[in-house]
Coordinates of C-alpha atoms and ligand atoms in Angstrom, one line a residue:
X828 CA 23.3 -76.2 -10.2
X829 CA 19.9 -77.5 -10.4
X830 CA 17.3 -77.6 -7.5
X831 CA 13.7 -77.5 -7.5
X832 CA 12.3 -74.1 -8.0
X833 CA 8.9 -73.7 -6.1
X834 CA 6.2 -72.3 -7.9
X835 CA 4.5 -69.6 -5.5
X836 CA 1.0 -67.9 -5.9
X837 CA 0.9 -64.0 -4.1
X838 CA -1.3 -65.6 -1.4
X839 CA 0.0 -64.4 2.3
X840 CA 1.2 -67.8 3.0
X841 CA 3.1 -67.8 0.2
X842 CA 4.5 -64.7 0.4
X843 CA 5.7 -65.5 4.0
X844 CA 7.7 -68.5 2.2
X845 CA 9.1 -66.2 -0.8
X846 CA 10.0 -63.8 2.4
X847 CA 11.7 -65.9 4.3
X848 CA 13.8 -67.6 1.3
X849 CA 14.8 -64.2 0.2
X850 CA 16.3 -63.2 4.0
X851 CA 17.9 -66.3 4.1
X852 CA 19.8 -65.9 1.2
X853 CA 18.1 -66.8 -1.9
X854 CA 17.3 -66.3 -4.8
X855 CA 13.3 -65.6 -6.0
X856 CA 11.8 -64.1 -9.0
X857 CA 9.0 -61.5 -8.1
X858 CA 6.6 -59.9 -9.9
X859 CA 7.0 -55.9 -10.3
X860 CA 4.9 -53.5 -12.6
X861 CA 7.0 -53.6 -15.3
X862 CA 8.8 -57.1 -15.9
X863 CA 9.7 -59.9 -13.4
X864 CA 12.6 -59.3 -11.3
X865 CA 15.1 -61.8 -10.0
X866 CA 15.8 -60.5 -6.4
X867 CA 17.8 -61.3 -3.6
X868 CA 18.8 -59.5 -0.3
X869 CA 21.1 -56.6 -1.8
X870 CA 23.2 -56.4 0.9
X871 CA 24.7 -60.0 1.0
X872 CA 27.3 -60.4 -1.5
X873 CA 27.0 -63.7 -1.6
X874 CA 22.8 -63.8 -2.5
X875 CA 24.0 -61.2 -5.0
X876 CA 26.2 -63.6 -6.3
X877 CA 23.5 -66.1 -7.0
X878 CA 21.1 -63.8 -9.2
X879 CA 24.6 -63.4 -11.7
X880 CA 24.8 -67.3 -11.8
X881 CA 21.2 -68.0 -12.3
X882 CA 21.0 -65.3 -15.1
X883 CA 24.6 -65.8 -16.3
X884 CA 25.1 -62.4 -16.5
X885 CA 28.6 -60.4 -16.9
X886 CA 29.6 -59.4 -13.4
X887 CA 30.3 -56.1 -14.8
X888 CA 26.7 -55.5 -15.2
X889 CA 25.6 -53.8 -11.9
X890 CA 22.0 -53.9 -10.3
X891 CA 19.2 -52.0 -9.5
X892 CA 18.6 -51.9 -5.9
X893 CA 14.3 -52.5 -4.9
X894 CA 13.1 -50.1 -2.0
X895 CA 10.0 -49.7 -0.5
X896 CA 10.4 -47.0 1.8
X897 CA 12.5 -43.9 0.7
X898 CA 14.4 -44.4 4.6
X899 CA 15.5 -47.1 2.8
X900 CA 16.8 -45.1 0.0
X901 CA 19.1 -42.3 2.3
X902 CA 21.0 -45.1 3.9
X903 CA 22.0 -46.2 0.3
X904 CA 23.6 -43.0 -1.1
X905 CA 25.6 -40.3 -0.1
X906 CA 23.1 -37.3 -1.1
X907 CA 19.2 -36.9 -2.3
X908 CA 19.7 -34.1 -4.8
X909 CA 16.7 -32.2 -5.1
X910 CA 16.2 -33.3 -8.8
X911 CA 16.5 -36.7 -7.6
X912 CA 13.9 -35.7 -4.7
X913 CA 11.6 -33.7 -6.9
X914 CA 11.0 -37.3 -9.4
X915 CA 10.8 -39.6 -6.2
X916 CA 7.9 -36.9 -5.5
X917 CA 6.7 -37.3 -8.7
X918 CA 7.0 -40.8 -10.1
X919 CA 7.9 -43.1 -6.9
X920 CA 6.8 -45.9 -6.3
X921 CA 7.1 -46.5 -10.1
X922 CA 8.3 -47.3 -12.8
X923 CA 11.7 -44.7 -12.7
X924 CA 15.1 -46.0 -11.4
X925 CA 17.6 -43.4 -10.0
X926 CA 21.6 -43.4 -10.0
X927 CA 23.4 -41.6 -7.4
X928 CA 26.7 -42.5 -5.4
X929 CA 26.3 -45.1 -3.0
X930 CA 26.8 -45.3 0.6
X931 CA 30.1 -47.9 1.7
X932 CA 27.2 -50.3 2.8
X933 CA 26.4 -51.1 -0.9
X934 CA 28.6 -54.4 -2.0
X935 CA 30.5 -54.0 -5.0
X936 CA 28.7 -56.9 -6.3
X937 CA 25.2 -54.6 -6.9
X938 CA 27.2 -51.7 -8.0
X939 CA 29.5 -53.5 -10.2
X940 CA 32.4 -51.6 -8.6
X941 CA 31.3 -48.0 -9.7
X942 CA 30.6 -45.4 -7.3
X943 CA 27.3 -45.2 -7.9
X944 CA 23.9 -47.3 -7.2
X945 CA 20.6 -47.3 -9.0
X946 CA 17.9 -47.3 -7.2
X947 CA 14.1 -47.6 -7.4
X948 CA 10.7 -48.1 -5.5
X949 CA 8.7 -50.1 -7.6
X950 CA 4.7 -49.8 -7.0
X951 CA 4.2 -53.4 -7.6
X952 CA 2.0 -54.4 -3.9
X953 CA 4.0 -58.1 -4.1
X954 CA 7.1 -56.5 -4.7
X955 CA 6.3 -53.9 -1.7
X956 CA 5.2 -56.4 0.4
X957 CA 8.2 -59.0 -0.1
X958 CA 10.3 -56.2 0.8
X959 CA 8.7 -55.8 3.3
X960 CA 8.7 -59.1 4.9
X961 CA 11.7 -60.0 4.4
X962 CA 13.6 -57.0 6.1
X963 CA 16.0 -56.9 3.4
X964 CA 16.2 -54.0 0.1
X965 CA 16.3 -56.2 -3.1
X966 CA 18.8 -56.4 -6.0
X967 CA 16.7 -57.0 -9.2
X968 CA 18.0 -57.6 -12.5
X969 CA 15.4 -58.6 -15.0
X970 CA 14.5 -62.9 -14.7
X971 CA 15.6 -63.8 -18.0
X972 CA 18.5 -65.2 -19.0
X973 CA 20.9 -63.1 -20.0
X974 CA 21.0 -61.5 -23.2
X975 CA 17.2 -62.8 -24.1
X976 CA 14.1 -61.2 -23.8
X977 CA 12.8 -59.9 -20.0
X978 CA 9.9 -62.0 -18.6
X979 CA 6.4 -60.3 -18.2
X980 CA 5.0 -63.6 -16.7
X981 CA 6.0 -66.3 -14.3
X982 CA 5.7 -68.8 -17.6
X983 CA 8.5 -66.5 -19.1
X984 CA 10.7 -66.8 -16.5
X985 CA 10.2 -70.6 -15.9
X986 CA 11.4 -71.0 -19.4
X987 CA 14.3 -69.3 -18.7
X988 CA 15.4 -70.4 -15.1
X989 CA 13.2 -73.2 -14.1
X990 CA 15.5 -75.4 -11.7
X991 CA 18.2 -72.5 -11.4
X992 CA 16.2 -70.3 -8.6
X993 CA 14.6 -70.9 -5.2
X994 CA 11.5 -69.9 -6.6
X995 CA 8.9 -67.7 -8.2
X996 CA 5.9 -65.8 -7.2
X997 CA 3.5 -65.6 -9.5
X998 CA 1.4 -62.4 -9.8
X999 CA 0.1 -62.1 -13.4
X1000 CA 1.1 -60.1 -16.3
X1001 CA 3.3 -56.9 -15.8
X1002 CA 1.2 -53.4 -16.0
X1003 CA 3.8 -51.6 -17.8
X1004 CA 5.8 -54.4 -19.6
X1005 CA 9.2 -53.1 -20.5
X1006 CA 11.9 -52.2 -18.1
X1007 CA 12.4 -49.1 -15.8
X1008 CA 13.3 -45.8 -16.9
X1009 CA 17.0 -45.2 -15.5
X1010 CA 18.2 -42.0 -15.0
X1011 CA 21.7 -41.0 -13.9
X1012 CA 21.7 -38.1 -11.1
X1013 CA 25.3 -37.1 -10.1
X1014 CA 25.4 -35.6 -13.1
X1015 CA 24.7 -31.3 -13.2
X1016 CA 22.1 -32.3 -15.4
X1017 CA 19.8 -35.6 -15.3
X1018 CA 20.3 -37.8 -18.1
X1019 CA 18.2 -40.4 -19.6
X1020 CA 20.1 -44.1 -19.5
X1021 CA 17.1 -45.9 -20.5
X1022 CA 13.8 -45.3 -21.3
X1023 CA 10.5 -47.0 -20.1
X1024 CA 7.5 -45.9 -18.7
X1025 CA 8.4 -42.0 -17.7
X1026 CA 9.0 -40.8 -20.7
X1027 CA 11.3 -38.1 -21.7
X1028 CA 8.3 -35.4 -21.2
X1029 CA 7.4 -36.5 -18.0
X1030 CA 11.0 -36.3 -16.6
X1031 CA 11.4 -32.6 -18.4
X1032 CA 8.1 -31.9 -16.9
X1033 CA 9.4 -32.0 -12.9
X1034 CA 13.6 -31.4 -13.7
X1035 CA 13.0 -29.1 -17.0
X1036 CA 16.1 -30.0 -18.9
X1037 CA 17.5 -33.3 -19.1
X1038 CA 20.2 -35.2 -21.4
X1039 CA 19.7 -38.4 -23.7
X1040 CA 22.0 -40.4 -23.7
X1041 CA 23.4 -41.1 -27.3
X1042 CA 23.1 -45.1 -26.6
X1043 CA 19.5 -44.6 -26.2
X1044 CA 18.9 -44.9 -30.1
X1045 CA 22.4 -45.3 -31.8
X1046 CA 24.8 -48.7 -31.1
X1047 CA 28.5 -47.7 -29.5
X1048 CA 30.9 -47.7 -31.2
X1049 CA 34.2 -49.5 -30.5
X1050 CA 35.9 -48.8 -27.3
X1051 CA 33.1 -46.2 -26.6
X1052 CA 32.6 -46.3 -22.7
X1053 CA 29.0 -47.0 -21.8
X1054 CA 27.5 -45.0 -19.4
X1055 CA 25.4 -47.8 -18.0
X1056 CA 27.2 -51.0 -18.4
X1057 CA 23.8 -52.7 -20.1
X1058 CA 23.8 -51.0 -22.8
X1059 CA 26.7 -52.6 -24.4
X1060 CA 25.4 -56.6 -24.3
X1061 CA 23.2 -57.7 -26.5
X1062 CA 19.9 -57.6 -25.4
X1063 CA 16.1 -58.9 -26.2
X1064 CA 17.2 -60.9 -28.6
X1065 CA 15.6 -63.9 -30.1
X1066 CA 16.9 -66.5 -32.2
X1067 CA 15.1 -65.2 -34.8
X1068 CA 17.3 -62.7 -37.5
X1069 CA 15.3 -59.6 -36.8
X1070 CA 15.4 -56.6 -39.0
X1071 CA 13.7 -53.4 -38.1
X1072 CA 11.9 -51.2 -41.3
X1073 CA 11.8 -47.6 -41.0
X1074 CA 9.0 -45.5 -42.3
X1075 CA 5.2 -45.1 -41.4
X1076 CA 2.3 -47.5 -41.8
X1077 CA 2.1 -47.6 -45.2
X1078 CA 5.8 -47.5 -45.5
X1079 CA 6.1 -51.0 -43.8
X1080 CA 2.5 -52.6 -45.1
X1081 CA 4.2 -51.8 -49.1
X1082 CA 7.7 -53.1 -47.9
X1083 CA 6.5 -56.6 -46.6
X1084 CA 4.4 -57.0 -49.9
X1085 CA 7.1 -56.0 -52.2
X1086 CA 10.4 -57.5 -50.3
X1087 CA 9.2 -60.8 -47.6
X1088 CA 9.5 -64.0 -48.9
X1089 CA 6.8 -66.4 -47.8
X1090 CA 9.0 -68.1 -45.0
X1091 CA 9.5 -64.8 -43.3
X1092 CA 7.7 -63.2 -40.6
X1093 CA 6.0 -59.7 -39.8
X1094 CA 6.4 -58.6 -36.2
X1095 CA 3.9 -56.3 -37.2
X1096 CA 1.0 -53.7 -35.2
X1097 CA -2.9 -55.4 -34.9
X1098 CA -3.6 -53.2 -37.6
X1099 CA -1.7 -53.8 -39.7
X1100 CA -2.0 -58.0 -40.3
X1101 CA -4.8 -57.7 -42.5
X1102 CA -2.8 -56.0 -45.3
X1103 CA 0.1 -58.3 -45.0
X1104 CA 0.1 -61.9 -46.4
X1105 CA 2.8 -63.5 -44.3
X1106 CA 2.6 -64.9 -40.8
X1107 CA 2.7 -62.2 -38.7
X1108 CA 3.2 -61.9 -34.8
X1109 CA 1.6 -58.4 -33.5
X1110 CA 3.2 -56.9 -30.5
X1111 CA 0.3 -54.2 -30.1
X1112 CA -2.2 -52.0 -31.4
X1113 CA -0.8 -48.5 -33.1
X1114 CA -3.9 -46.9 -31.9
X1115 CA -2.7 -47.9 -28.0
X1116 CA 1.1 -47.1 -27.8
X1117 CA 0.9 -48.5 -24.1
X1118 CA 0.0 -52.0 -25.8
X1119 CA 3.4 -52.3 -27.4
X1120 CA 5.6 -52.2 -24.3
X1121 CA 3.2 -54.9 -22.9
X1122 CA 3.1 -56.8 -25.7
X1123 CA 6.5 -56.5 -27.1
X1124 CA 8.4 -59.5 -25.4
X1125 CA 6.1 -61.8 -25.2
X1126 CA 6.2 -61.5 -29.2
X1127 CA 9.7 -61.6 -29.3
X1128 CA 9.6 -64.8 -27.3
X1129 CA 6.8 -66.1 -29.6
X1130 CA 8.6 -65.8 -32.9
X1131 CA 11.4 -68.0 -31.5
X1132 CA 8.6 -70.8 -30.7
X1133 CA 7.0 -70.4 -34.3
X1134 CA 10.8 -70.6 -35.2
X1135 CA 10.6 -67.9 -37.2
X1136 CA 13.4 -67.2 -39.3
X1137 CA 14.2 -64.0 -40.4
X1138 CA 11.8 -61.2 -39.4
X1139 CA 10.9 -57.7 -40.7
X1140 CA 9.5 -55.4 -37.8
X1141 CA 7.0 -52.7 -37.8
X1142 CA 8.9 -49.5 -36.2
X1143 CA 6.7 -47.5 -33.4
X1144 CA 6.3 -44.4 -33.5
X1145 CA 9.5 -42.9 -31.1
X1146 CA 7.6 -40.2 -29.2
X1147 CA 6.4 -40.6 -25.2
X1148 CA 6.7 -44.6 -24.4
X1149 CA 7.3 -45.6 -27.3
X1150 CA 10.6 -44.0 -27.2
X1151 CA 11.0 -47.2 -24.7
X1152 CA 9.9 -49.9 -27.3
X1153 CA 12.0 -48.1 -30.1
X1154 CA 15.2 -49.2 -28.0
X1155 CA 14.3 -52.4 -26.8
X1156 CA 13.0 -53.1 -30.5
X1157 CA 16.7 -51.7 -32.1
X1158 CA 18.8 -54.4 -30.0
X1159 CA 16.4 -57.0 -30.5
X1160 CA 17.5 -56.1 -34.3
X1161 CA 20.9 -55.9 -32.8
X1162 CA 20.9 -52.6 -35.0
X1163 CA 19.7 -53.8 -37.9
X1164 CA 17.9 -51.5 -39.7
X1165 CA 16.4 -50.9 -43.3
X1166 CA 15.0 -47.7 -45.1
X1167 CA 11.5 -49.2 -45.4
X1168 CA 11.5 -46.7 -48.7
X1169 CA 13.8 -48.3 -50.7
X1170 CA 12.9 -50.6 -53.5
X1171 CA 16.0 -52.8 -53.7
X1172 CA 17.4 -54.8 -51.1
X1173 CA 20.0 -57.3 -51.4
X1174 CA 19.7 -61.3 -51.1
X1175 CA 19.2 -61.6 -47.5
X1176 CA 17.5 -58.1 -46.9
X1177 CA 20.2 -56.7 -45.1
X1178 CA 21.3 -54.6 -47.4
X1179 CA 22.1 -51.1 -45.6
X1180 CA 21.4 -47.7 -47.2
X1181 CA 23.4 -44.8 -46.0
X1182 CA 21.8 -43.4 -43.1
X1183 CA 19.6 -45.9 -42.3
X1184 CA 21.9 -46.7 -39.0
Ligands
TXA151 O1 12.2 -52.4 -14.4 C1 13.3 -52.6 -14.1 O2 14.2 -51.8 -13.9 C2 13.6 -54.1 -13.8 C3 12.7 -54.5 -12.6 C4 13.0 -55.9 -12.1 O3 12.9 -53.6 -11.6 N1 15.0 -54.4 -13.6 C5 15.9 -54.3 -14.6 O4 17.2 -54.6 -14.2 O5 15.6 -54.0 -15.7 P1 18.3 -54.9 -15.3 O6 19.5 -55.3 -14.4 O7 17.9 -55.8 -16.3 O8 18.7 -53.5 -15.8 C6 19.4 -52.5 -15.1 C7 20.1 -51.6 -15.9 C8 21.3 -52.2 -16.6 O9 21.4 -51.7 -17.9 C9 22.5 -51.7 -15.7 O10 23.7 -51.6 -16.5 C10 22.0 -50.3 -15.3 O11 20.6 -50.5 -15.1 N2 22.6 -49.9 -14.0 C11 22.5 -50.4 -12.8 N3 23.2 -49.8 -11.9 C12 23.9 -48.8 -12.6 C13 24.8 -47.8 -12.2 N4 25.3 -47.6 -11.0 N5 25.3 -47.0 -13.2 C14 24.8 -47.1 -14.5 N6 23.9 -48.0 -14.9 C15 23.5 -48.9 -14.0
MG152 MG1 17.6 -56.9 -18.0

């Protein structure tokens, strides 16, 4: 259905209209600190409904519920464990999202029909505030449409949703840029579903051990349950045939000189455009791994208006955050990864060296 979506600025007047929109029912894209959200009153199946149309998103994909109050948080699940209590300490409001089992006032259409809900408080102040306003805890999926790359600004998610939402509040670029860390509690030990902006360290820091889970850097296989439904869809992905090369700086810069032909792309580090001699697109610096998860899907979205064709992307360094850009980077790639060592690949470059995947 098309309607005309409002374009919203996060002055107080507007935020009283974004407010009242989202208690009535609605559907509104807010800024949060690390991509736009596409919220609605959580506990109204039928809002709920809404953000699946607008995104077209599998209804077997469940979503995170926005608090900005941790009162609000008790009368969503069953039990605070004290892991679960010990990171809210820590890292709330932020960029961390929490799974525990739900409370019967949670529609199935957030949780997807699991037990469980995830949960988190972002530190956003328009997110707070439209919380706030509008009486009502928000379920938030990323604004994109589904399956391509989440929106860091209200541009991003016009392109996407433009005449399929009430309306969007636009509050600038996204501090951290990459989604919420998720991490499952009702569990005996906490374990990593996604990683963002707490990284692994940080989490081990205030819980000590925790678990990664296996889809965090391999595909599943087929039939293989996943433990949070995302992970199975295809995800970031532009048009564009992305491939990612593994190996360290001078790994890649060689590989592009020795295997791109001049109609491909680099989605390539600042430094590293100078000693390449194809258009490239950089999503960061490698000095600045913070830079990468803000600049990551913006790239992604800007190959596909250069209409790049087939693209051959820098790898970041997989320690602290950039552990986060590492996954989002590998499903952009859909998994498609080359030994950036080898000297021989085949036609299309996707030839595949034992272990590489
Ligand atoms: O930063 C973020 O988390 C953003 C902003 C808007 O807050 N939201 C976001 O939502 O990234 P979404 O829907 O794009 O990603 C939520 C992920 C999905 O992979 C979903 O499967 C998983 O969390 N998830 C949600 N509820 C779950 C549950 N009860 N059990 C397991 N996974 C769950
Ligand atoms: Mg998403």
């Amino acid at each position: 259905m098309t309607k005309q979506t409002r374009r919203l600025t996060d002055s107080a007047a507007d935020l009283a209209v974004a407010a009242d929109l989202l208690a009535q029912g609605d559907v509104v894209a807010i800024p949060t600190e690390t991509v736009y959200g596409l919220a609605a009153d959580a506990l109204n199946p039928g809002a709920v409904r809404r953000i699946f149309e607008a995104k077209g998103r599998p209804m077997d994909n469940p979503l995170i519920v926005h608090i900005a109050d941790l009162s609000q948080w008790d009368a969503l699940v069953t039990e605070i464990t004290p892991a679960a209590h010990a990171l809210a300490q820590a890292f709330w409001p932020g960029p961390l999202t929490m799974i525990l089992p739900h409370a019967p006032c949670v529609p199935d259409a957030v949780t997807a029909g699991l037990s469980t809900v995830a949960v988190r408080f972002p530190s956003h102040p328009v997110a707070q505030a439209l919380i706030r306003q509008s009486g009502c805890v928000l379920a938030a999926p990323s604004a994109n449409r589904s399956g391509s790359p989440s929106p860091t600004t209200a541009a991003h998610v016009l392109a996407d949703l433009d005449g399929k939402i009430a309306a969007v509040v636009d509050g600038g670029g996204c501090d951290v840029g990459l989604e919420s860390t998720v991490v499952a509690l009702d569990g005996p030990v906490p374990r990593l579903l996604r990683p963002g902006g707490i990284t692994p360290d940080m989490l081990r820091e205030v819980v000590g051990e925790i678990e990664i889970d296996p889809a965090v850097t391999a595909e599943l296989k087929a039939g293989q349950v996943a433990a949070s439904p995302g992970m199975k869809y295809k995800h970031y992905a532009p048009t564009a045939h992305v491939i990612l090369v593994t190996g360290d700086t001078d790994t890649y810069r060689r590989f592009v000189r020795q295997h791109a032909r001049p109609d491909d792309t680099a989605l390539c580090l600042e430094e590293d455009i100078e000693h390449i001699a194809i258009a490239s697109v950089s999503y960061g610096t490698r000095r600045e791994p913070a830079t990468q998860a803000q600049g990551l899907f913006d790239a992604l979205r800007a190959l596909d208006q250069r209409g790049a064709k087939r693209v051959f992307a820098a790898c970041p360094d997989p320690n602290g955050i950039g552990l986060a850009v590492y996954n989002r980077l590998l499903r952009a790639a859909g998994f498609e990864v080359i030994n950036g060592e080898i000297d021989d690949i085949s036609a299309d470059g996707t030839d595949r060296p034992d272990g590489c995947r």
